[in-house]
Coordinates of C-alpha atoms in Angstrom, one line a residue:
M1 CA 7.5 -31.0 6.2
I2 CA 6.5 -29.1 9.4
I3 CA 5.9 -25.3 9.0
Q4 CA 4.5 -22.4 11.0
R5 CA 1.6 -20.4 9.6
V6 CA -0.7 -17.6 10.7
V7 CA -4.5 -18.0 10.4
L8 CA -7.4 -15.6 11.0
N9 CA -8.4 -16.3 14.6
S10 CA -11.4 -14.0 14.8
R11 CA -13.0 -11.1 13.0
P12 CA -13.0 -7.6 14.6
G13 CA -16.5 -6.9 13.2
K14 CA -17.3 -4.3 10.5
N15 CA -17.0 -1.5 12.9
G16 CA -14.3 -2.9 15.2
V17 CA -10.6 -2.1 15.5
P18 CA -8.3 -4.9 14.6
V19 CA -6.0 -6.3 17.2
A20 CA -3.1 -8.7 17.2
E21 CA -5.3 -11.4 18.7
N22 CA -7.4 -11.5 15.5
F23 CA -4.5 -13.7 14.2
R24 CA -3.2 -17.0 15.5
L25 CA 0.2 -18.7 14.9
E26 CA 0.0 -22.5 14.6
Q27 CA 2.0 -25.4 13.3
S28 CA 1.1 -27.2 10.1
T29 CA 2.6 -29.4 7.4
I30 CA 3.2 -29.3 3.7
A31 CA 3.8 -32.2 1.3
D32 CA 7.2 -33.6 0.9
T33 CA 6.9 -34.1 -2.8
L34 CA 6.0 -31.7 -5.6
Q35 CA 3.7 -32.1 -8.6
A36 CA 4.6 -30.9 -12.1
G37 CA 4.7 -27.1 -12.3
Q38 CA 5.0 -26.6 -8.5
V39 CA 7.8 -25.1 -6.5
R40 CA 8.6 -25.2 -2.8
V41 CA 9.6 -21.9 -1.4
K42 CA 11.0 -20.5 1.8
T43 CA 9.3 -17.2 2.8
L44 CA 11.5 -14.3 3.3
Y45 CA 9.3 -11.2 3.6
L46 CA 5.5 -10.6 3.9
S47 CA 3.7 -7.3 3.3
V48 CA 1.2 -5.8 5.7
D49 CA -1.2 -3.3 4.1
P50 CA -4.3 -1.2 5.0
Y51 CA -6.5 -2.9 2.4
M52 CA -6.2 -6.1 4.4
R53 CA -8.6 -4.7 6.9
C54 CA -11.4 -5.2 4.4
R55 CA -10.4 -8.9 4.1
M56 CA -11.1 -9.4 7.8
N57 CA -14.8 -9.0 7.1
E58 CA -17.0 -11.7 5.7
D59 CA -18.1 -9.2 3.1
T60 CA -15.0 -7.3 1.9
G61 CA -17.1 -4.6 0.2
S62 CA -15.1 -5.2 -3.0
D63 CA -15.5 -7.4 -6.0
Y64 CA -11.7 -8.0 -6.3
L65 CA -10.9 -8.8 -2.7
Q66 CA -11.7 -12.2 -1.2
P67 CA -12.3 -12.5 2.6
W68 CA -9.9 -14.4 4.8
Q69 CA -11.7 -17.4 6.3
L70 CA -11.6 -18.2 10.0
S71 CA -8.9 -20.7 11.0
E72 CA -7.6 -20.6 7.4
V73 CA -4.1 -19.2 6.5
A74 CA -4.0 -15.5 5.6
D75 CA -2.2 -14.3 2.5
G76 CA -1.0 -11.1 0.8
G77 CA 2.1 -9.8 -0.9
G78 CA 5.2 -12.0 -0.3
I79 CA 8.7 -12.8 -1.4
G80 CA 10.6 -16.0 -1.1
V81 CA 13.4 -18.1 -2.4
V82 CA 12.8 -21.3 -4.4
E83 CA 14.2 -24.4 -2.5
E84 CA 12.9 -27.1 -4.9
S85 CA 11.3 -26.8 -8.3
K86 CA 9.4 -28.8 -10.8
H87 CA 8.6 -25.8 -12.9
D88 CA 10.4 -25.3 -16.2
N89 CA 11.2 -21.6 -15.7
L90 CA 12.1 -21.5 -12.0
A91 CA 15.2 -23.0 -10.4
K92 CA 16.5 -23.5 -6.9
G93 CA 17.8 -20.2 -5.6
D94 CA 15.5 -18.0 -7.7
F95 CA 13.8 -15.2 -5.8
V96 CA 10.0 -15.0 -6.5
T97 CA 7.0 -12.9 -5.5
S98 CA 3.2 -13.2 -5.5
F99 CA 0.3 -11.0 -4.5
T100 CA -1.4 -14.0 -2.8
W101 CA 1.6 -15.4 -0.7
P102 CA 0.4 -17.5 2.3
W103 CA 1.5 -16.3 5.7
Q104 CA 3.6 -19.3 6.5
T105 CA 7.3 -20.1 6.8
A106 CA 7.4 -22.3 3.7
A107 CA 4.9 -23.3 1.0
I108 CA 4.3 -25.2 -2.1
L109 CA 3.0 -22.9 -4.9
D110 CA 2.0 -23.0 -8.5
G111 CA 5.0 -21.7 -10.4
D112 CA 2.8 -20.1 -13.0
L113 CA 1.5 -17.7 -10.4
L114 CA 4.9 -16.5 -9.3
Q115 CA 7.0 -13.6 -10.7
K116 CA 10.7 -14.0 -10.8
L117 CA 12.6 -11.1 -9.3
V118 CA 15.9 -9.5 -10.3
P119 CA 17.6 -8.4 -7.1
Q120 CA 20.1 -6.2 -8.9
L121 CA 17.2 -3.8 -9.8
V122 CA 17.0 -2.8 -6.2
D123 CA 20.6 -3.3 -5.2
G124 CA 19.7 -6.5 -3.5
R125 CA 17.1 -5.0 -1.2
L126 CA 14.5 -7.6 -1.9
S127 CA 11.8 -6.2 0.4
Y128 CA 11.6 -3.2 -1.9
F129 CA 9.7 -5.4 -4.3
L130 CA 6.8 -5.4 -1.8
G131 CA 6.9 -1.6 -1.5
A132 CA 8.6 1.1 -3.5
A133 CA 9.4 -1.3 -6.5
G134 CA 6.2 -3.3 -6.0
I135 CA 2.5 -2.9 -5.8
T136 CA 2.8 0.1 -3.4
G137 CA 5.1 2.0 -5.8
L138 CA 3.0 1.1 -8.8
T139 CA -0.1 2.4 -7.0
A140 CA 1.6 5.8 -6.3
L141 CA 3.1 6.1 -9.8
L142 CA 0.1 4.9 -11.9
G143 CA -2.4 6.7 -9.6
I144 CA -0.6 10.0 -10.4
R145 CA -0.2 9.3 -14.1
E146 CA -3.7 7.9 -14.7
K147 CA -5.8 10.1 -12.3
G148 CA -3.7 13.0 -11.3
H149 CA -3.3 14.8 -14.7
V150 CA 0.1 16.2 -13.6
A151 CA 1.9 18.2 -16.2
A152 CA 5.4 19.5 -15.9
G153 CA 5.5 23.3 -16.0
A154 CA 1.9 23.7 -15.0
N155 CA 2.7 25.0 -11.5
Q156 CA 0.5 22.5 -9.8
T157 CA 0.3 22.0 -6.0
M158 CA -0.2 18.4 -4.7
V159 CA -1.5 17.5 -1.3
V160 CA -1.0 14.0 0.1
S161 CA -2.9 12.6 3.1
G162 CA -1.5 9.7 5.0
A163 CA 1.8 11.1 3.7
A164 CA 4.1 9.1 5.9
G165 CA 2.6 5.8 5.0
A166 CA 3.9 3.3 2.5
C167 CA 2.0 4.8 -0.5
G168 CA 1.8 8.4 0.6
S169 CA 5.5 8.8 1.2
L170 CA 6.2 7.6 -2.4
A171 CA 3.3 9.6 -3.9
G172 CA 4.6 12.9 -2.8
Q173 CA 8.1 12.3 -4.2
I174 CA 6.7 10.9 -7.4
G175 CA 4.4 13.9 -7.8
R176 CA 7.5 16.1 -7.7
L177 CA 9.3 13.9 -10.2
E178 CA 6.4 14.0 -12.5
G179 CA 6.2 17.8 -12.5
C180 CA 4.3 19.2 -9.5
S181 CA 5.9 22.5 -8.3
R182 CA 4.8 22.2 -4.7
V183 CA 4.0 19.1 -2.5
V184 CA 2.5 19.3 0.9
G185 CA 2.0 16.2 3.1
I186 CA -0.5 15.5 6.0
A187 CA 0.7 13.1 8.7
G188 CA 0.0 12.4 12.4
T189 CA 3.2 13.2 14.3
D190 CA 5.9 15.9 14.3
E191 CA 8.5 13.2 13.6
K192 CA 6.7 12.0 10.5
C193 CA 6.3 15.6 9.2
S194 CA 10.0 16.2 9.8
I195 CA 11.0 13.1 7.8
L196 CA 8.7 14.1 4.9
V197 CA 10.3 17.5 4.6
Q198 CA 14.0 16.8 5.5
E199 CA 14.3 13.3 3.9
M200 CA 11.7 13.0 1.2
G201 CA 11.7 16.5 -0.3
F202 CA 8.1 17.6 0.6
D203 CA 7.9 21.4 0.7
A204 CA 5.9 21.3 3.9
A205 CA 4.0 18.9 6.1
I206 CA 1.0 19.3 8.4
N207 CA 0.5 17.4 11.7
Y208 CA -3.3 17.0 11.6
K209 CA -3.4 16.4 15.3
K210 CA -2.1 19.9 16.0
G211 CA -3.6 23.2 15.2
D212 CA -6.1 24.2 12.5
V213 CA -5.6 22.0 9.4
A214 CA -7.7 24.2 7.1
K215 CA -5.8 27.3 8.2
Q216 CA -2.4 25.6 7.7
L217 CA -3.5 24.4 4.2
R218 CA -4.5 27.9 3.2
E219 CA -1.1 29.2 4.3
L220 CA 0.9 26.4 2.7
C221 CA -1.1 26.2 -0.5
P222 CA -1.9 29.9 -1.3
G223 CA -2.8 29.0 -4.9
G224 CA -5.2 26.2 -3.9
V225 CA -4.8 22.5 -4.4
D226 CA -4.6 21.0 -7.9
V227 CA -4.0 17.4 -7.1
Y228 CA -5.0 15.5 -4.0
F229 CA -3.6 12.0 -3.3
D230 CA -6.2 10.7 -0.9
N231 CA -5.2 7.9 1.4
V232 CA -7.4 8.6 4.3
G233 CA -10.9 10.0 3.6
G234 CA -13.0 11.4 6.3
D235 CA -12.6 14.9 7.8
I236 CA -9.1 15.4 6.5
S237 CA -10.2 14.8 2.9
D238 CA -13.2 17.1 3.3
T239 CA -10.9 19.8 4.5
V240 CA -8.6 19.4 1.5
I241 CA -11.4 19.1 -1.0
S242 CA -12.9 22.4 0.2
Q243 CA -9.6 24.1 -0.9
M244 CA -9.3 22.5 -4.3
N245 CA -9.2 24.5 -7.5
Q246 CA -11.5 24.4 -10.5
N247 CA -10.9 21.3 -12.7
S248 CA -8.6 19.8 -10.1
H249 CA -8.2 16.0 -9.4
I250 CA -8.5 13.6 -6.5
I251 CA -6.5 10.4 -6.7
L252 CA -8.7 8.1 -4.7
C253 CA -6.1 5.6 -3.4
G254 CA -7.4 4.6 0.0
Q255 CA -9.8 5.6 2.8
I256 CA -8.0 4.2 5.9
S257 CA -10.0 6.4 8.3
Q258 CA -13.2 4.6 7.1
Y259 CA -11.9 1.0 7.1
N260 CA -13.2 0.2 10.6
K261 CA -16.7 1.5 9.7
D262 CA -19.5 -0.2 7.8
V263 CA -19.7 2.2 4.8
P264 CA -19.5 1.6 1.1
Y265 CA -16.3 2.2 -0.9
P266 CA -15.6 4.8 -1.8
P267 CA -17.5 6.5 1.0
P268 CA -20.0 9.2 -0.1
L269 CA -18.9 12.8 0.6
P270 CA -20.9 15.0 2.9
P271 CA -23.5 17.0 0.9
D272 CA -21.6 20.3 1.3
I273 CA -18.3 18.8 0.1
E274 CA -20.1 16.9 -2.7
K275 CA -21.5 20.2 -3.8
I276 CA -18.0 21.8 -3.9
Q277 CA -16.7 18.8 -5.9
K278 CA -19.5 19.1 -8.5
E279 CA -19.4 22.9 -8.8
R280 CA -15.6 22.9 -9.3
N281 CA -15.6 19.9 -11.6
I282 CA -13.2 18.0 -9.3
T283 CA -12.6 14.5 -10.5
R284 CA -12.9 11.7 -7.9
E285 CA -12.8 8.3 -9.5
R286 CA -12.1 5.0 -8.0
F287 CA -8.5 3.9 -8.8
L288 CA -7.5 0.2 -8.8
V289 CA -3.9 -0.4 -9.8
L290 CA -4.7 -4.0 -10.9
N291 CA -6.5 -2.5 -13.9
Y292 CA -3.2 -1.2 -15.2
M293 CA -1.0 -4.3 -15.1
D294 CA -0.2 -3.8 -18.8
K295 CA 2.0 -0.9 -17.6
Q296 CA 3.6 -2.9 -14.8
E297 CA 6.9 -3.8 -16.3
A298 CA 7.8 -0.4 -17.6
S299 CA 6.6 1.3 -14.4
V300 CA 8.6 -1.0 -12.1
L301 CA 11.7 -0.3 -14.2
Q302 CA 11.1 3.5 -13.8
L303 CA 10.7 3.1 -10.0
C304 CA 13.9 1.0 -9.8
Q305 CA 15.8 3.6 -11.8
W306 CA 14.6 6.4 -9.4
I307 CA 15.6 4.3 -6.4
Q308 CA 19.1 3.6 -7.8
E309 CA 19.6 7.3 -8.7
G310 CA 18.6 8.3 -5.2
K311 CA 15.6 10.3 -6.5
L312 CA 13.1 8.1 -4.6
K313 CA 13.8 7.7 -0.9
V314 CA 12.4 4.6 0.7
R315 CA 11.4 4.0 4.3
E316 CA 10.5 0.6 5.7
T317 CA 9.4 -0.5 9.1
V318 CA 10.6 -4.1 9.4
V319 CA 9.2 -6.5 12.1
E320 CA 11.1 -9.7 12.7
G321 CA 9.3 -13.0 12.9
L322 CA 6.1 -14.5 11.6
A323 CA 4.7 -14.7 15.1
N324 CA 4.7 -10.9 15.2
I325 CA 2.7 -10.3 12.0
G326 CA -0.6 -9.7 13.9
A327 CA 1.1 -7.0 16.1
A328 CA 2.6 -5.5 13.0
F329 CA -0.8 -5.3 11.4
Q330 CA -2.3 -3.7 14.5
S331 CA 0.5 -1.1 14.6
M332 CA 0.1 -0.3 10.9
M333 CA -3.6 0.2 11.3
N334 CA -3.0 2.6 14.2
G335 CA -0.6 4.6 12.1
G336 CA 2.4 3.6 14.2
N337 CA 4.9 3.1 11.5
I338 CA 6.7 5.2 8.8
G339 CA 6.8 3.9 5.3
K340 CA 6.1 0.3 4.3
Q341 CA 5.3 -2.3 6.9
I342 CA 7.3 -5.5 6.3
V343 CA 7.6 -8.7 8.2
S344 CA 10.9 -10.5 7.9
V345 CA 10.1 -14.2 8.2
S346 CA 13.4 -16.0 7.4
K347 CA 17.0 -15.0 6.9

């Protein structure tokens, strides 16, 4: 069977900026027959995420991320429909997902490594299982619950950087649902800031490309910052940390500003900021959602309930066609989208 697939064409280098040309669309084939336990799937949606930048390096800097190999098919979160099955628990027509879905139009996969989806949980919007009802939503929810120490009625202020991104836009809303009394986002355009406030219920949002961020934070968080959901690192995070309260908490989700630099993860703080962190007893621990998969099922059900009730607003940027996944990745890394970046492969 003839398929199309996307392979890693070149590496941007540890300190380089990824471009669409780092990926290559090519024709390939998959077997016509299945072995016991296998399924043939048609790919419907693929997820494009910031962590994938690390997989473009020969050394990902992480013990849980494997590097993509040159001229080999890339992979990540994906959703598809079963077209043929030799697996006891999967039948033709089932919708399935995997965190290691190959970037190709169709594939033969081990059925044991697939999770069956229930479309009704997201009112049929399957792509949500890659975002708000998938690993992105789980990262936001479990990050807040495990590292944020949010308590209803405690009058806590949360700040979210990268707030218009896939995880940040959910984290601010979840922080409110979990009990924060004030939520402030940081994003890169006036449009994003407007959406955060008017659509997603943030109390305020700061365009970090305009004005004095530290001054705006002091005005918008007069009682200081109790919880910081950190998606970006760098100067923005240093500014937020300097205004955090005693015994406050950093949820170390991502450091996208540092992904094109050859630095360890998590990147060390500047000496003056590290001093503030220690003096104020601010927690800053590495968070990996995969360590909390025992809580996955209950957490996904909670996310789906919030979505169905309209309490969790979802934004997606959908790009059509496998051929455009490299451009989608470049756009996402440049902060050009709002919410989750999804590539629609087949209809």
